[in-house]
mmCIF file of N, CA and C in Angstrom:
data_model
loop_
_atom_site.group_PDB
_atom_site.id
_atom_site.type_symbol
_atom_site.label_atom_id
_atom_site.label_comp_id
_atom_site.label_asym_id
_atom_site.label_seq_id
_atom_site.Cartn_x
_atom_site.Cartn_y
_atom_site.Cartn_z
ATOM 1 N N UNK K 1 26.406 58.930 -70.455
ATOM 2 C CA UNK K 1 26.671 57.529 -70.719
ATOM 3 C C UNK K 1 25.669 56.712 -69.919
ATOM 4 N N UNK K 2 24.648 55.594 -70.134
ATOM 5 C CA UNK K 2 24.124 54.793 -69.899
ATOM 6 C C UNK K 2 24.276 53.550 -69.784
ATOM 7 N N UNK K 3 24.843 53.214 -68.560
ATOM 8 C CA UNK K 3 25.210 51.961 -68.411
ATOM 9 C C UNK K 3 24.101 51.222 -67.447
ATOM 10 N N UNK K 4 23.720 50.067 -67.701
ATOM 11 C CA UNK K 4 22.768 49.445 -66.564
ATOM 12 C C UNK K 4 23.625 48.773 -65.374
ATOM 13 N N UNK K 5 22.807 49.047 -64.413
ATOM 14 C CA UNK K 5 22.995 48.238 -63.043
ATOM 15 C C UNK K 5 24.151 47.467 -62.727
ATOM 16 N N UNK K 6 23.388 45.999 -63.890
ATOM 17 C CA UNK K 6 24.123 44.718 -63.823
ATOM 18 C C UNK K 6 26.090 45.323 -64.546
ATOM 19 N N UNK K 7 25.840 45.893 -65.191
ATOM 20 C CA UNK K 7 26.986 45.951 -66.017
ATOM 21 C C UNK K 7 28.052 46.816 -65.146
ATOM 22 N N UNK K 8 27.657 47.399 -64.443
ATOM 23 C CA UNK K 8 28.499 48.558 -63.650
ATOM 24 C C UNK K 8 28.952 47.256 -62.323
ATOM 25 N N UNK K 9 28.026 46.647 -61.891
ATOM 26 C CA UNK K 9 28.466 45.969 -60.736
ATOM 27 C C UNK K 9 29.236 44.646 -61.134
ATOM 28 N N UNK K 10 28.742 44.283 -62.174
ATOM 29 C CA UNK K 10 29.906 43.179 -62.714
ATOM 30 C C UNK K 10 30.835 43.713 -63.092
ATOM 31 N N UNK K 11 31.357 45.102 -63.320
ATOM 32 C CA UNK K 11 32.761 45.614 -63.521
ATOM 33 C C UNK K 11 33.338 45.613 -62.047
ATOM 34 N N UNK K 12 32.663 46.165 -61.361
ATOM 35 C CA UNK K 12 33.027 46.335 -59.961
ATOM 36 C C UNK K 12 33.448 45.048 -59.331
ATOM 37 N N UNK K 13 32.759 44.040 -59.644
ATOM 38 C CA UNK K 13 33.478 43.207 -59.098
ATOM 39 C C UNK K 13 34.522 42.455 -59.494
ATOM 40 N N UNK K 14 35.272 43.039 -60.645
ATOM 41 C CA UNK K 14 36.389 42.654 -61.424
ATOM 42 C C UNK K 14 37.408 43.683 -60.752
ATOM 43 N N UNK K 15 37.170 44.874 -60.198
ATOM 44 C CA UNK K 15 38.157 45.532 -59.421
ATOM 45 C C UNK K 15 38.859 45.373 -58.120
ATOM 46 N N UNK K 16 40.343 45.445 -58.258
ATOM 47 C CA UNK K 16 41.320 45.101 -57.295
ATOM 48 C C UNK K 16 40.245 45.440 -55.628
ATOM 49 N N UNK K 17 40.278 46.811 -56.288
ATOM 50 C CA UNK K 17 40.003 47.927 -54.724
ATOM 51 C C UNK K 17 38.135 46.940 -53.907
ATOM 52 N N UNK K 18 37.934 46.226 -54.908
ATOM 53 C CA UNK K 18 36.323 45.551 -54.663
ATOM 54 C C UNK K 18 36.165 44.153 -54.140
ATOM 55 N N UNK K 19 37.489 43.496 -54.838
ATOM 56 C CA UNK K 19 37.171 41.875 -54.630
ATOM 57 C C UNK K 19 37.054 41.112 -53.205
ATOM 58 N N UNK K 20 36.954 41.930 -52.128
ATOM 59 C CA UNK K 20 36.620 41.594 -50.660
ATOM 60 C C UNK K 20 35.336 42.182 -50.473
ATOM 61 N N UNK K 21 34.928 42.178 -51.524
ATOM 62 C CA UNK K 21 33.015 43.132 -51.360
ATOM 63 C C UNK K 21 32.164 42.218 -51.945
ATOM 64 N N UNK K 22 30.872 41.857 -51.176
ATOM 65 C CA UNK K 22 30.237 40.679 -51.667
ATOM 66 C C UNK K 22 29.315 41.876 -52.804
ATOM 67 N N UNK K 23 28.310 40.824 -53.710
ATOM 68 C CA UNK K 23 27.307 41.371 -54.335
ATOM 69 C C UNK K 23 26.528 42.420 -53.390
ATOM 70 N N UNK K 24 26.306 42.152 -52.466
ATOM 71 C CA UNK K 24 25.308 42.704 -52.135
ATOM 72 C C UNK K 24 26.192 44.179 -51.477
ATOM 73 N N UNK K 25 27.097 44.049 -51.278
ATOM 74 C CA UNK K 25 27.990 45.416 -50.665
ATOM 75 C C UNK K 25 28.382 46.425 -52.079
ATOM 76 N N UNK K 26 28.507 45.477 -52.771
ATOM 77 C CA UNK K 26 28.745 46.309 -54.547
ATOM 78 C C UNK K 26 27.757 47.012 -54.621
ATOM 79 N N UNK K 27 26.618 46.497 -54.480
ATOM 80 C CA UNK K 27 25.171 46.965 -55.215
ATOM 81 C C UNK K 27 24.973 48.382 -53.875
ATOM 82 N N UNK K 28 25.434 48.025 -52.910
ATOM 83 C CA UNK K 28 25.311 49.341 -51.725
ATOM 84 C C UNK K 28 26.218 50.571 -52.838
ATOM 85 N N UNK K 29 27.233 50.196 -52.695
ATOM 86 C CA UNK K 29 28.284 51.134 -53.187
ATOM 87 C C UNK K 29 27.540 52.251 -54.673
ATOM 88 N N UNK K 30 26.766 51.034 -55.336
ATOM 89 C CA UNK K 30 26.581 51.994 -56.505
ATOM 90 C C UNK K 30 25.533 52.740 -55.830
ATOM 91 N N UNK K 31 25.004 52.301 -55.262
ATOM 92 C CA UNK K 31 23.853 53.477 -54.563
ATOM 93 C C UNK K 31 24.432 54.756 -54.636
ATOM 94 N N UNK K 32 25.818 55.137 -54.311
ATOM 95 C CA UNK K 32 26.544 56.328 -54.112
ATOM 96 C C UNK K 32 27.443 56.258 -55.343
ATOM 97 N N UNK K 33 27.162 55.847 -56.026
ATOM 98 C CA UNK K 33 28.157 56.031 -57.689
ATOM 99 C C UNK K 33 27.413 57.196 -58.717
ATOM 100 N N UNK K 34 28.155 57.943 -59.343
ATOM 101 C CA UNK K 34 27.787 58.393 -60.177
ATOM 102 C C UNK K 34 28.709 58.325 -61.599
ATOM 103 N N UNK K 35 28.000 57.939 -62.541
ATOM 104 C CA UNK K 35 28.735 57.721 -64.140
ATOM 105 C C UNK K 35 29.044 59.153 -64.872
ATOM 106 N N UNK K 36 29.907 59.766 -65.103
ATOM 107 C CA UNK K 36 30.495 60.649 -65.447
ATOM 108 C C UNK K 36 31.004 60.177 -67.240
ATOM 109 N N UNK K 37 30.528 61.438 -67.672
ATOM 110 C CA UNK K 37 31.270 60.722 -69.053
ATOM 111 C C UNK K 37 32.283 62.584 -69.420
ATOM 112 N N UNK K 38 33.809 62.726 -69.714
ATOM 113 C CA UNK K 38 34.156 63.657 -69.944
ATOM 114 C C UNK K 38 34.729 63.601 -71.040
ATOM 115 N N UNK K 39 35.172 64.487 -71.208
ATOM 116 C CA UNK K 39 35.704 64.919 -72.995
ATOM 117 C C UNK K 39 36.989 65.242 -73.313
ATOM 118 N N UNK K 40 37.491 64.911 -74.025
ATOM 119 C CA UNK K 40 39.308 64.503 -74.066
ATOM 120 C C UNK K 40 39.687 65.828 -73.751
ATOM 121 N N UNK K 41 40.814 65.617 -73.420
ATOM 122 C CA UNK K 41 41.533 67.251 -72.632
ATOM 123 C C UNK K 41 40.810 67.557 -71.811
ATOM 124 N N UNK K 42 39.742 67.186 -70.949
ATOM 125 C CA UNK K 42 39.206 67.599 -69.825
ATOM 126 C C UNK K 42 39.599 67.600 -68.421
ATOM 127 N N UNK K 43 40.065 68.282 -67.592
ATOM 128 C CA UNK K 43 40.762 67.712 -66.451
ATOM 129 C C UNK K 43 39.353 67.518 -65.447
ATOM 130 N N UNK K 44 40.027 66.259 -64.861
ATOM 131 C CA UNK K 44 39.361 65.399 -63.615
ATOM 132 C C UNK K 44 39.857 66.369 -62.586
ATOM 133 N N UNK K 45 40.718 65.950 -62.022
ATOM 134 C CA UNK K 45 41.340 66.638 -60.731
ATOM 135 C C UNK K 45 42.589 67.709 -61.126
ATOM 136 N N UNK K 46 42.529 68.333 -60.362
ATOM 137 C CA UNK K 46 44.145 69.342 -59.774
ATOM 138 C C UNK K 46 45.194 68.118 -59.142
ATOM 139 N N UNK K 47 46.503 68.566 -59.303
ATOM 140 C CA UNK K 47 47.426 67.957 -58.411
ATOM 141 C C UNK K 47 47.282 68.861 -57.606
ATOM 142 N N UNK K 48 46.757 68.774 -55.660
ATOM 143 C CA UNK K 48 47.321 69.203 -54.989
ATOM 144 C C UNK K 48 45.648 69.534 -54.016
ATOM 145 N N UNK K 49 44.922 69.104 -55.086
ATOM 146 C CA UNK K 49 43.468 69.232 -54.630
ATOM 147 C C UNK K 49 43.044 68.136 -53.628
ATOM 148 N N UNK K 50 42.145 68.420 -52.606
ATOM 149 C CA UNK K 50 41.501 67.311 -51.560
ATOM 150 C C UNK K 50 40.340 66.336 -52.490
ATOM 151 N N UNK K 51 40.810 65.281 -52.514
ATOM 152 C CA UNK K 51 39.975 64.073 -53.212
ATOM 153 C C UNK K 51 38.530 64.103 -52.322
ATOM 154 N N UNK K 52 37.720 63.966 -53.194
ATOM 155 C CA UNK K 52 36.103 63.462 -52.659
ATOM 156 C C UNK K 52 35.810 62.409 -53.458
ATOM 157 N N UNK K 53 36.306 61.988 -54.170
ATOM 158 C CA UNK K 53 35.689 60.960 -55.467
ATOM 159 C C UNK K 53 36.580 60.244 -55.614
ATOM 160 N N UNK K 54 36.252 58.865 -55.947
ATOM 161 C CA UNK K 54 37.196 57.916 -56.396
ATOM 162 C C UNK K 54 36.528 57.665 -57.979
ATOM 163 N N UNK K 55 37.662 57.634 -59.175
ATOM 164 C CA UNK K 55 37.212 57.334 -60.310
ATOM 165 C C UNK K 55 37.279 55.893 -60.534
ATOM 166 N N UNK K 56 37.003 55.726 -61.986
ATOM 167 C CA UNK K 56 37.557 54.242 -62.292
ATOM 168 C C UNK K 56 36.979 54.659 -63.538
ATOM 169 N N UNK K 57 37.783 54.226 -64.302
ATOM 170 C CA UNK K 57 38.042 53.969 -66.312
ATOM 171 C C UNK K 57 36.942 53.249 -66.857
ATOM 172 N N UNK K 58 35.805 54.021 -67.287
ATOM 173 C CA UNK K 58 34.949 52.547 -67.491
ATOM 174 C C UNK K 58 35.107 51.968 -69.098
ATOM 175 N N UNK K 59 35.885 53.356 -70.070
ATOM 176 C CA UNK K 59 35.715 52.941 -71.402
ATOM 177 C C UNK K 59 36.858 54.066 -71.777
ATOM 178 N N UNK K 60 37.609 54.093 -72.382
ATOM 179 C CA UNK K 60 38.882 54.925 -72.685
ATOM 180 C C UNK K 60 39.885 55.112 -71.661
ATOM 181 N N UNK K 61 40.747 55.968 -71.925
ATOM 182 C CA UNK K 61 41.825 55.958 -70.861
ATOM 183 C C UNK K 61 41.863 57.747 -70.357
ATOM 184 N N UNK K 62 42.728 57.655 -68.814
ATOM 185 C CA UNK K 62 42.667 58.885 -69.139
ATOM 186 C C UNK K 62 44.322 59.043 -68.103
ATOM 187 N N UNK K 63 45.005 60.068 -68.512
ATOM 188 C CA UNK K 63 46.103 60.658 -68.341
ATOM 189 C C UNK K 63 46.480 61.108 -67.032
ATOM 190 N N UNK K 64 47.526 61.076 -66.692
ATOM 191 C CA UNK K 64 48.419 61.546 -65.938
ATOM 192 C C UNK K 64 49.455 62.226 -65.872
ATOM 193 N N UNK K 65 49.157 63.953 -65.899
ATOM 194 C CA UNK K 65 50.095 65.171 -66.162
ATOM 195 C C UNK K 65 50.030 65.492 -65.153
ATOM 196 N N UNK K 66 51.661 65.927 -64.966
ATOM 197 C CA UNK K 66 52.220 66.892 -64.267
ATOM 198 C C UNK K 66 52.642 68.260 -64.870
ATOM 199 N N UNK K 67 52.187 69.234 -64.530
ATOM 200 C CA UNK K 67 52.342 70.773 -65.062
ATOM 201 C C UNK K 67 53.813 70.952 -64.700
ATOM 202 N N UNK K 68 54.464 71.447 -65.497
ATOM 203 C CA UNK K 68 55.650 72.203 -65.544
ATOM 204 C C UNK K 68 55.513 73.147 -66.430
ATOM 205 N N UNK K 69 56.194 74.502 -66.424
ATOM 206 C CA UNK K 69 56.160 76.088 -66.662
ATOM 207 C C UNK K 69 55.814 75.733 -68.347
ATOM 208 N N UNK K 70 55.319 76.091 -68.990
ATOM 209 C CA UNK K 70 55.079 75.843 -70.246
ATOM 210 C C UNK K 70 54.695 74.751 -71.047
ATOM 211 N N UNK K 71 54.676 73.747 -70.573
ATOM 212 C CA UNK K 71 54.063 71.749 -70.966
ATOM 213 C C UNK K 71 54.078 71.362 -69.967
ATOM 214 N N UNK K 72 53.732 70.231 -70.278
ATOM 215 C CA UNK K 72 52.474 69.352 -69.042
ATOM 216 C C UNK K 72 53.641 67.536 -69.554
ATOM 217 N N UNK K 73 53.809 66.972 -68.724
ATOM 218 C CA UNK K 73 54.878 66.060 -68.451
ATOM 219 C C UNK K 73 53.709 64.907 -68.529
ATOM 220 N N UNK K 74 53.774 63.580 -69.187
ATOM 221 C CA UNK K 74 52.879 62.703 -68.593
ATOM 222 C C UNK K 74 53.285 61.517 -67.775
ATOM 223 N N UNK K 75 52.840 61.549 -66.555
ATOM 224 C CA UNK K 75 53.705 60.912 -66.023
ATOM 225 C C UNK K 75 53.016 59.182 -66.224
ATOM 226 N N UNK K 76 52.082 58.898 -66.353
ATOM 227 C CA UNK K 76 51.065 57.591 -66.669
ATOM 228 C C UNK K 76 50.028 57.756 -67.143
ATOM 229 N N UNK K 77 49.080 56.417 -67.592
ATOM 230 C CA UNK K 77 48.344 56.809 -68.226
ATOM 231 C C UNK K 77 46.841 55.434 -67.463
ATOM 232 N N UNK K 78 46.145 55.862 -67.082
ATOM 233 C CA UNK K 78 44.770 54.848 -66.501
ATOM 234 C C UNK K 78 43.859 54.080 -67.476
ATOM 235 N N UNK K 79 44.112 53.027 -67.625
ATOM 236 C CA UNK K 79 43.269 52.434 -69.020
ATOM 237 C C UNK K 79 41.535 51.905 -68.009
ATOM 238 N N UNK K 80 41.351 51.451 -69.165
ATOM 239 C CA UNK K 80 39.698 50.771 -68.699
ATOM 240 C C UNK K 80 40.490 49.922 -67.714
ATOM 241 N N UNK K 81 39.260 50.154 -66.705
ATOM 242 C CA UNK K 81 39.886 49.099 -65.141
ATOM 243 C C UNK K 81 39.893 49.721 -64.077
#
């Protein structure tokens, strides 16, 4: 996925976790961003795994399952945002 600069940091600064971050601290941050694009049914994380990454929704949504013995429970769902 190819998103430019401007467009990633003007999302960013529409985010809760951002809006105490000036331009110029956004534009630091993407320095260390990477755009990920995955493919439906793909899992992001494990429940139970040590986080290194923080995501964020840039265009579709993506799910929130909990595994139980034979199906997968959804417990929410992360839209663009």
């Amino acid at each position: 996925m190819t998103l430019k600069r401007a467009t990633l940091t003007q999302f960013l600064n529409q985010q809760y976790l951002c809006e105490s971050l000036t331009i110029k601290e956004v534009e630091t941050l993407l320095d260390y961003t990477e755009v990920m694009e995955v493919d439906k049914e793909q899992i992001i994380a494990d429940i139970g795994d040590v986080g290194e990454a923080l995501f964020f929704v840039l265009k579709g949504e993506a799910a929130l399952l909990s595994a139980a013995p034979g199906r997968a429970l959804t417990v929410g769902r992360m839209k663009e945002g």
